[in-house]
mmCIF file with all atom_site columns, C-alpha atoms in Angstrom:
data_model
loop_
_atom_site.group_PDB
_atom_site.id
_atom_site.type_symbol
_atom_site.label_atom_id
_atom_site.label_alt_id
_atom_site.label_comp_id
_atom_site.label_asym_id
_atom_site.label_entity_id
_atom_site.label_seq_id
_atom_site.pdbx_PDB_ins_code
_atom_site.Cartn_x
_atom_site.Cartn_y
_atom_site.Cartn_z
_atom_site.occupancy
_atom_site.B_iso_or_equiv
_atom_site.pdbx_formal_charge
_atom_site.auth_seq_id
_atom_site.auth_comp_id
_atom_site.auth_asym_id
_atom_site.auth_atom_id
_atom_site.pdbx_PDB_model_num
ATOM 1   C CA . UNK A 1 1   ? -0.653  8.773   -14.862 1.00 37.00 ? 1   UNK A CA 1
ATOM 2   C CA . UNK A 1 2   ? -3.791  7.541   -13.078 1.00 36.00 ? 2   UNK A CA 1
ATOM 3   C CA . UNK A 1 3   ? -3.900  3.880   -12.238 1.00 38.00 ? 3   UNK A CA 1
ATOM 4   C CA . UNK A 1 4   ? -7.078  1.791   -11.933 1.00 33.00 ? 4   UNK A CA 1
ATOM 5   C CA . UNK A 1 5   ? -8.517  1.202   -8.490  1.00 29.00 ? 5   UNK A CA 1
ATOM 6   C CA . UNK A 1 6   ? -6.670  -2.060  -8.035  1.00 30.00 ? 6   UNK A CA 1
ATOM 7   C CA . UNK A 1 7   ? -3.384  -0.421  -9.071  1.00 32.00 ? 7   UNK A CA 1
ATOM 8   C CA . UNK A 1 8   ? -3.450  2.623   -6.853  1.00 32.00 ? 8   UNK A CA 1
ATOM 9   C CA . UNK A 1 9   ? -0.329  3.601   -5.000  1.00 33.00 ? 9   UNK A CA 1
ATOM 10  C CA . UNK A 1 10  ? 0.275   3.449   -1.292  1.00 34.00 ? 10  UNK A CA 1
ATOM 11  C CA . UNK A 1 11  ? 2.640   4.996   1.083   1.00 30.00 ? 11  UNK A CA 1
ATOM 12  C CA . UNK A 1 12  ? 3.426   4.514   4.683   1.00 29.00 ? 12  UNK A CA 1
ATOM 13  C CA . UNK A 1 13  ? 4.547   7.242   7.015   1.00 27.00 ? 13  UNK A CA 1
ATOM 14  C CA . UNK A 1 14  ? 4.302   7.085   10.753  1.00 24.00 ? 14  UNK A CA 1
ATOM 15  C CA . UNK A 1 15  ? 2.725   3.653   10.435  1.00 28.00 ? 15  UNK A CA 1
ATOM 16  C CA . UNK A 1 16  ? 4.375   0.609   11.874  1.00 28.00 ? 16  UNK A CA 1
ATOM 17  C CA . UNK A 1 17  ? 5.213   -2.218  9.566   1.00 31.00 ? 17  UNK A CA 1
ATOM 18  C CA . UNK A 1 18  ? 2.539   -4.815  9.345   1.00 34.00 ? 18  UNK A CA 1
ATOM 19  C CA . UNK A 1 19  ? 3.371   -8.003  11.139  1.00 37.00 ? 19  UNK A CA 1
ATOM 20  C CA . UNK A 1 20  ? 3.470   -11.021 8.922   1.00 36.00 ? 20  UNK A CA 1
ATOM 21  C CA . UNK A 1 21  ? 1.818   -14.267 9.838   1.00 38.00 ? 21  UNK A CA 1
ATOM 22  C CA . UNK A 1 22  ? 3.411   -15.161 13.139  1.00 39.00 ? 22  UNK A CA 1
ATOM 23  C CA . UNK A 1 23  ? 5.720   -18.131 13.450  1.00 41.00 ? 23  UNK A CA 1
ATOM 24  C CA . UNK A 1 24  ? 3.482   -19.693 16.083  1.00 42.00 ? 24  UNK A CA 1
ATOM 25  C CA . UNK A 1 25  ? 0.289   -19.438 14.063  1.00 45.00 ? 25  UNK A CA 1
ATOM 26  C CA . UNK A 1 26  ? 0.386   -21.342 10.808  1.00 46.00 ? 26  UNK A CA 1
ATOM 27  C CA . UNK A 1 27  ? -2.155  -19.898 8.397   1.00 41.00 ? 27  UNK A CA 1
ATOM 28  C CA . UNK A 1 28  ? -4.389  -22.162 6.428   1.00 50.00 ? 28  UNK A CA 1
ATOM 29  C CA . UNK A 1 29  ? -3.180  -22.830 2.883   1.00 58.00 ? 29  UNK A CA 1
ATOM 30  C CA . UNK A 1 30  ? -5.757  -20.433 1.462   1.00 57.00 ? 30  UNK A CA 1
ATOM 31  C CA . UNK A 1 31  ? -4.261  -17.656 3.605   1.00 59.00 ? 31  UNK A CA 1
ATOM 32  C CA . UNK A 1 32  ? -0.556  -18.382 2.974   1.00 77.00 ? 32  UNK A CA 1
ATOM 33  C CA . UNK A 1 33  ? -0.302  -16.389 -0.272  1.00 78.00 ? 33  UNK A CA 1
ATOM 34  C CA . UNK A 1 34  ? -2.267  -13.407 1.054   1.00 83.00 ? 34  UNK A CA 1
ATOM 35  C CA . UNK A 1 35  ? -0.154  -13.301 4.217   1.00 85.00 ? 35  UNK A CA 1
ATOM 36  C CA . UNK A 1 36  ? 3.058   -13.323 2.186   1.00 90.00 ? 36  UNK A CA 1
ATOM 37  C CA . UNK A 1 37  ? 1.614   -10.577 -0.008  1.00 90.00 ? 37  UNK A CA 1
ATOM 38  C CA . UNK A 1 38  ? 0.712   -8.541  3.098   1.00 88.00 ? 38  UNK A CA 1
ATOM 39  C CA . UNK A 1 39  ? 4.300   -8.779  4.318   1.00 92.00 ? 39  UNK A CA 1
ATOM 40  C CA . UNK A 1 40  ? 5.746   -7.850  0.921   1.00 94.00 ? 40  UNK A CA 1
ATOM 41  C CA . UNK A 1 41  ? 3.400   -4.884  0.671   1.00 92.00 ? 41  UNK A CA 1
ATOM 42  C CA . UNK A 1 42  ? 4.459   -3.681  4.117   1.00 92.00 ? 42  UNK A CA 1
ATOM 43  C CA . UNK A 1 43  ? 8.093   -3.716  3.022   1.00 94.00 ? 43  UNK A CA 1
ATOM 44  C CA . UNK A 1 44  ? 7.331   -1.856  -0.212  1.00 94.00 ? 44  UNK A CA 1
ATOM 45  C CA . UNK A 1 45  ? 5.241   0.677   1.695   1.00 90.00 ? 45  UNK A CA 1
ATOM 46  C CA . UNK A 1 46  ? 8.089   1.310   4.143   1.00 91.00 ? 46  UNK A CA 1
ATOM 47  C CA . UNK A 1 47  ? 10.459  1.850   1.221   1.00 93.00 ? 47  UNK A CA 1
ATOM 48  C CA . UNK A 1 48  ? 8.051   4.329   -0.340  1.00 90.00 ? 48  UNK A CA 1
ATOM 49  C CA . UNK A 1 49  ? 7.690   6.157   2.964   1.00 88.00 ? 49  UNK A CA 1
ATOM 50  C CA . UNK A 1 50  ? 11.440  6.582   3.147   1.00 89.00 ? 50  UNK A CA 1
ATOM 51  C CA . UNK A 1 51  ? 11.311  8.647   -0.056  1.00 88.00 ? 51  UNK A CA 1
ATOM 52  C CA . UNK A 1 52  ? 9.067   11.336  1.433   1.00 86.00 ? 52  UNK A CA 1
ATOM 53  C CA . UNK A 1 53  ? 11.832  13.754  2.221   1.00 85.00 ? 53  UNK A CA 1
ATOM 54  C CA . UNK A 1 54  ? 13.001  16.985  0.697   1.00 84.00 ? 54  UNK A CA 1
ATOM 55  C CA . UNK A 1 55  ? 16.210  15.226  -0.391  1.00 86.00 ? 55  UNK A CA 1
ATOM 56  C CA . UNK A 1 56  ? 14.525  12.479  -2.426  1.00 85.00 ? 56  UNK A CA 1
ATOM 57  C CA . UNK A 1 57  ? 14.596  12.776  -6.171  1.00 88.00 ? 57  UNK A CA 1
ATOM 58  C CA . UNK A 1 58  ? 11.571  12.294  -8.386  1.00 88.00 ? 58  UNK A CA 1
ATOM 59  C CA . UNK A 1 59  ? 13.234  9.106   -9.658  1.00 92.00 ? 59  UNK A CA 1
ATOM 60  C CA . UNK A 1 60  ? 13.591  7.794   -6.085  1.00 91.00 ? 60  UNK A CA 1
ATOM 61  C CA . UNK A 1 61  ? 9.895   8.355   -5.424  1.00 89.00 ? 61  UNK A CA 1
ATOM 62  C CA . UNK A 1 62  ? 8.854   6.966   -8.809  1.00 91.00 ? 62  UNK A CA 1
ATOM 63  C CA . UNK A 1 63  ? 10.862  3.741   -8.363  1.00 94.00 ? 63  UNK A CA 1
ATOM 64  C CA . UNK A 1 64  ? 9.565   3.159   -4.828  1.00 92.00 ? 64  UNK A CA 1
ATOM 65  C CA . UNK A 1 65  ? 6.046   3.970   -5.995  1.00 91.00 ? 65  UNK A CA 1
ATOM 66  C CA . UNK A 1 66  ? 6.276   1.385   -8.771  1.00 94.00 ? 66  UNK A CA 1
ATOM 67  C CA . UNK A 1 67  ? 7.467   -1.304  -6.328  1.00 94.00 ? 67  UNK A CA 1
ATOM 68  C CA . UNK A 1 68  ? 4.630   -0.448  -3.924  1.00 93.00 ? 68  UNK A CA 1
ATOM 69  C CA . UNK A 1 69  ? 2.152   -0.490  -6.788  1.00 93.00 ? 69  UNK A CA 1
ATOM 70  C CA . UNK A 1 70  ? 3.274   -3.968  -7.860  1.00 94.00 ? 70  UNK A CA 1
ATOM 71  C CA . UNK A 1 71  ? 3.091   -5.206  -4.261  1.00 93.00 ? 71  UNK A CA 1
ATOM 72  C CA . UNK A 1 72  ? -0.405  -3.744  -3.912  1.00 90.00 ? 72  UNK A CA 1
ATOM 73  C CA . UNK A 1 73  ? -1.501  -5.596  -7.045  1.00 90.00 ? 73  UNK A CA 1
ATOM 74  C CA . UNK A 1 74  ? -0.181  -8.881  -5.649  1.00 89.00 ? 74  UNK A CA 1
ATOM 75  C CA . UNK A 1 75  ? -1.937  -8.250  -2.336  1.00 86.00 ? 75  UNK A CA 1
ATOM 76  C CA . UNK A 1 76  ? -5.235  -7.368  -3.994  1.00 83.00 ? 76  UNK A CA 1
ATOM 77  C CA . UNK A 1 77  ? -5.072  -10.477 -6.179  1.00 85.00 ? 77  UNK A CA 1
ATOM 78  C CA . UNK A 1 78  ? -4.151  -12.737 -3.256  1.00 81.00 ? 78  UNK A CA 1
ATOM 79  C CA . UNK A 1 79  ? -6.894  -11.353 -1.017  1.00 76.00 ? 79  UNK A CA 1
ATOM 80  C CA . UNK A 1 80  ? -9.600  -11.417 -3.685  1.00 75.00 ? 80  UNK A CA 1
ATOM 81  C CA . UNK A 1 81  ? -12.782 -13.049 -2.391  1.00 63.00 ? 81  UNK A CA 1
ATOM 82  C CA . UNK A 1 82  ? -11.275 -13.901 1.009   1.00 71.00 ? 82  UNK A CA 1
ATOM 83  C CA . UNK A 1 83  ? -11.835 -10.575 2.701   1.00 76.00 ? 83  UNK A CA 1
ATOM 84  C CA . UNK A 1 84  ? -13.794 -8.542  0.179   1.00 80.00 ? 84  UNK A CA 1
ATOM 85  C CA . UNK A 1 85  ? -14.956 -5.753  2.498   1.00 81.00 ? 85  UNK A CA 1
ATOM 86  C CA . UNK A 1 86  ? -11.485 -5.163  3.934   1.00 85.00 ? 86  UNK A CA 1
ATOM 87  C CA . UNK A 1 87  ? -9.938  -5.406  0.477   1.00 82.00 ? 87  UNK A CA 1
ATOM 88  C CA . UNK A 1 88  ? -12.287 -2.725  -0.837  1.00 87.00 ? 88  UNK A CA 1
ATOM 89  C CA . UNK A 1 89  ? -11.442 -0.424  2.090   1.00 89.00 ? 89  UNK A CA 1
ATOM 90  C CA . UNK A 1 90  ? -7.744  -1.036  1.407   1.00 88.00 ? 90  UNK A CA 1
ATOM 91  C CA . UNK A 1 91  ? -8.206  -0.296  -2.313  1.00 89.00 ? 91  UNK A CA 1
ATOM 92  C CA . UNK A 1 92  ? -10.115 2.930   -1.534  1.00 92.00 ? 92  UNK A CA 1
ATOM 93  C CA . UNK A 1 93  ? -7.419  4.164   0.858   1.00 92.00 ? 93  UNK A CA 1
ATOM 94  C CA . UNK A 1 94  ? -4.741  3.223   -1.670  1.00 90.00 ? 94  UNK A CA 1
ATOM 95  C CA . UNK A 1 95  ? -6.549  5.144   -4.437  1.00 93.00 ? 95  UNK A CA 1
ATOM 96  C CA . UNK A 1 96  ? -6.795  8.286   -2.310  1.00 92.00 ? 96  UNK A CA 1
ATOM 97  C CA . UNK A 1 97  ? -3.062  8.113   -1.665  1.00 90.00 ? 97  UNK A CA 1
ATOM 98  C CA . UNK A 1 98  ? -2.370  7.573   -5.358  1.00 89.00 ? 98  UNK A CA 1
ATOM 99  C CA . UNK A 1 99  ? -4.393  10.684  -6.157  1.00 90.00 ? 99  UNK A CA 1
ATOM 100 C CA . UNK A 1 100 ? -2.437  12.693  -3.594  1.00 89.00 ? 100 UNK A CA 1
ATOM 101 C CA . UNK A 1 101 ? 0.856   11.497  -5.076  1.00 89.00 ? 101 UNK A CA 1
ATOM 102 C CA . UNK A 1 102 ? -0.316  12.518  -8.542  1.00 89.00 ? 102 UNK A CA 1
ATOM 103 C CA . UNK A 1 103 ? -1.237  15.941  -7.184  1.00 87.00 ? 103 UNK A CA 1
ATOM 104 C CA . UNK A 1 104 ? 2.137   16.243  -5.445  1.00 85.00 ? 104 UNK A CA 1
ATOM 105 C CA . UNK A 1 105 ? 3.989   15.377  -8.636  1.00 83.00 ? 105 UNK A CA 1
ATOM 106 C CA . UNK A 1 106 ? 1.972   17.945  -10.565 1.00 82.00 ? 106 UNK A CA 1
ATOM 107 C CA . UNK A 1 107 ? 2.278   20.586  -7.851  1.00 77.00 ? 107 UNK A CA 1
ATOM 108 C CA . UNK A 1 108 ? 4.994   21.489  -5.397  1.00 73.00 ? 108 UNK A CA 1
ATOM 109 C CA . UNK A 1 109 ? 6.531   18.045  -5.067  1.00 79.00 ? 109 UNK A CA 1
ATOM 110 C CA . UNK A 1 110 ? 6.442   15.336  -2.458  1.00 80.00 ? 110 UNK A CA 1
ATOM 111 C CA . UNK A 1 111 ? 8.371   17.367  0.107   1.00 80.00 ? 111 UNK A CA 1
ATOM 112 C CA . UNK A 1 112 ? 5.710   20.074  0.125   1.00 78.00 ? 112 UNK A CA 1
ATOM 113 C CA . UNK A 1 113 ? 2.921   17.515  0.512   1.00 81.00 ? 113 UNK A CA 1
ATOM 114 C CA . UNK A 1 114 ? 4.723   15.207  2.936   1.00 85.00 ? 114 UNK A CA 1
ATOM 115 C CA . UNK A 1 115 ? 2.388   15.817  5.898   1.00 84.00 ? 115 UNK A CA 1
ATOM 116 C CA . UNK A 1 116 ? -0.838  15.061  4.013   1.00 86.00 ? 116 UNK A CA 1
ATOM 117 C CA . UNK A 1 117 ? 0.841   12.089  2.305   1.00 87.00 ? 117 UNK A CA 1
ATOM 118 C CA . UNK A 1 118 ? 1.808   10.711  5.707   1.00 86.00 ? 118 UNK A CA 1
ATOM 119 C CA . UNK A 1 119 ? -1.746  11.138  6.986   1.00 88.00 ? 119 UNK A CA 1
ATOM 120 C CA . UNK A 1 120 ? -3.119  9.232   4.014   1.00 88.00 ? 120 UNK A CA 1
ATOM 121 C CA . UNK A 1 121 ? -0.374  6.642   4.418   1.00 88.00 ? 121 UNK A CA 1
ATOM 122 C CA . UNK A 1 122 ? -1.597  6.080   7.958   1.00 87.00 ? 122 UNK A CA 1
ATOM 123 C CA . UNK A 1 123 ? -5.055  5.325   6.577   1.00 91.00 ? 123 UNK A CA 1
ATOM 124 C CA . UNK A 1 124 ? -3.540  2.901   4.064   1.00 92.00 ? 124 UNK A CA 1
ATOM 125 C CA . UNK A 1 125 ? -1.595  1.210   6.843   1.00 90.00 ? 125 UNK A CA 1
ATOM 126 C CA . UNK A 1 126 ? -4.719  0.840   8.959   1.00 92.00 ? 126 UNK A CA 1
ATOM 127 C CA . UNK A 1 127 ? -6.643  -0.620  6.025   1.00 91.00 ? 127 UNK A CA 1
ATOM 128 C CA . UNK A 1 128 ? -3.747  -2.996  5.375   1.00 89.00 ? 128 UNK A CA 1
ATOM 129 C CA . UNK A 1 129 ? -3.783  -4.091  9.025   1.00 91.00 ? 129 UNK A CA 1
ATOM 130 C CA . UNK A 1 130 ? -7.546  -4.708  8.870   1.00 90.00 ? 130 UNK A CA 1
ATOM 131 C CA . UNK A 1 131 ? -7.075  -6.793  5.727   1.00 86.00 ? 131 UNK A CA 1
ATOM 132 C CA . UNK A 1 132 ? -4.306  -8.800  7.379   1.00 87.00 ? 132 UNK A CA 1
ATOM 133 C CA . UNK A 1 133 ? -6.551  -9.443  10.387  1.00 89.00 ? 133 UNK A CA 1
ATOM 134 C CA . UNK A 1 134 ? -9.329  -10.673 8.094   1.00 85.00 ? 134 UNK A CA 1
ATOM 135 C CA . UNK A 1 135 ? -6.814  -13.024 6.475   1.00 80.00 ? 135 UNK A CA 1
ATOM 136 C CA . UNK A 1 136 ? -5.619  -14.325 9.867   1.00 81.00 ? 136 UNK A CA 1
ATOM 137 C CA . UNK A 1 137 ? -2.080  -13.052 9.336   1.00 79.00 ? 137 UNK A CA 1
#
């Protein structure tokens, strides 16, 4: 099922978890919700990444994908109008990954597409990091 741009799915493989707003740097109130959303998305992305193995079931991937999708929605909503350019780049990277996951589900499965999924996940992670930087997280 294809999701709208804002609801695309992400995955993280070979990408370090995004650092949340540091304890020493208190974000402005307008950035508090986006920074929390960035952290939650990073966790959901890591969980999705963990399902990209030959041993994972379709249900494992689907459940992790749904959690990542919900976290992406919260991040996109929280970042709206604060860092528009970075948010759009994040959404585009997320959509490309979503498309690859759809293709993997329709084709040989996630295990067969793991390498290309990880490459796209790296792009999503980079876009997420850029968005976090724009939000001062």
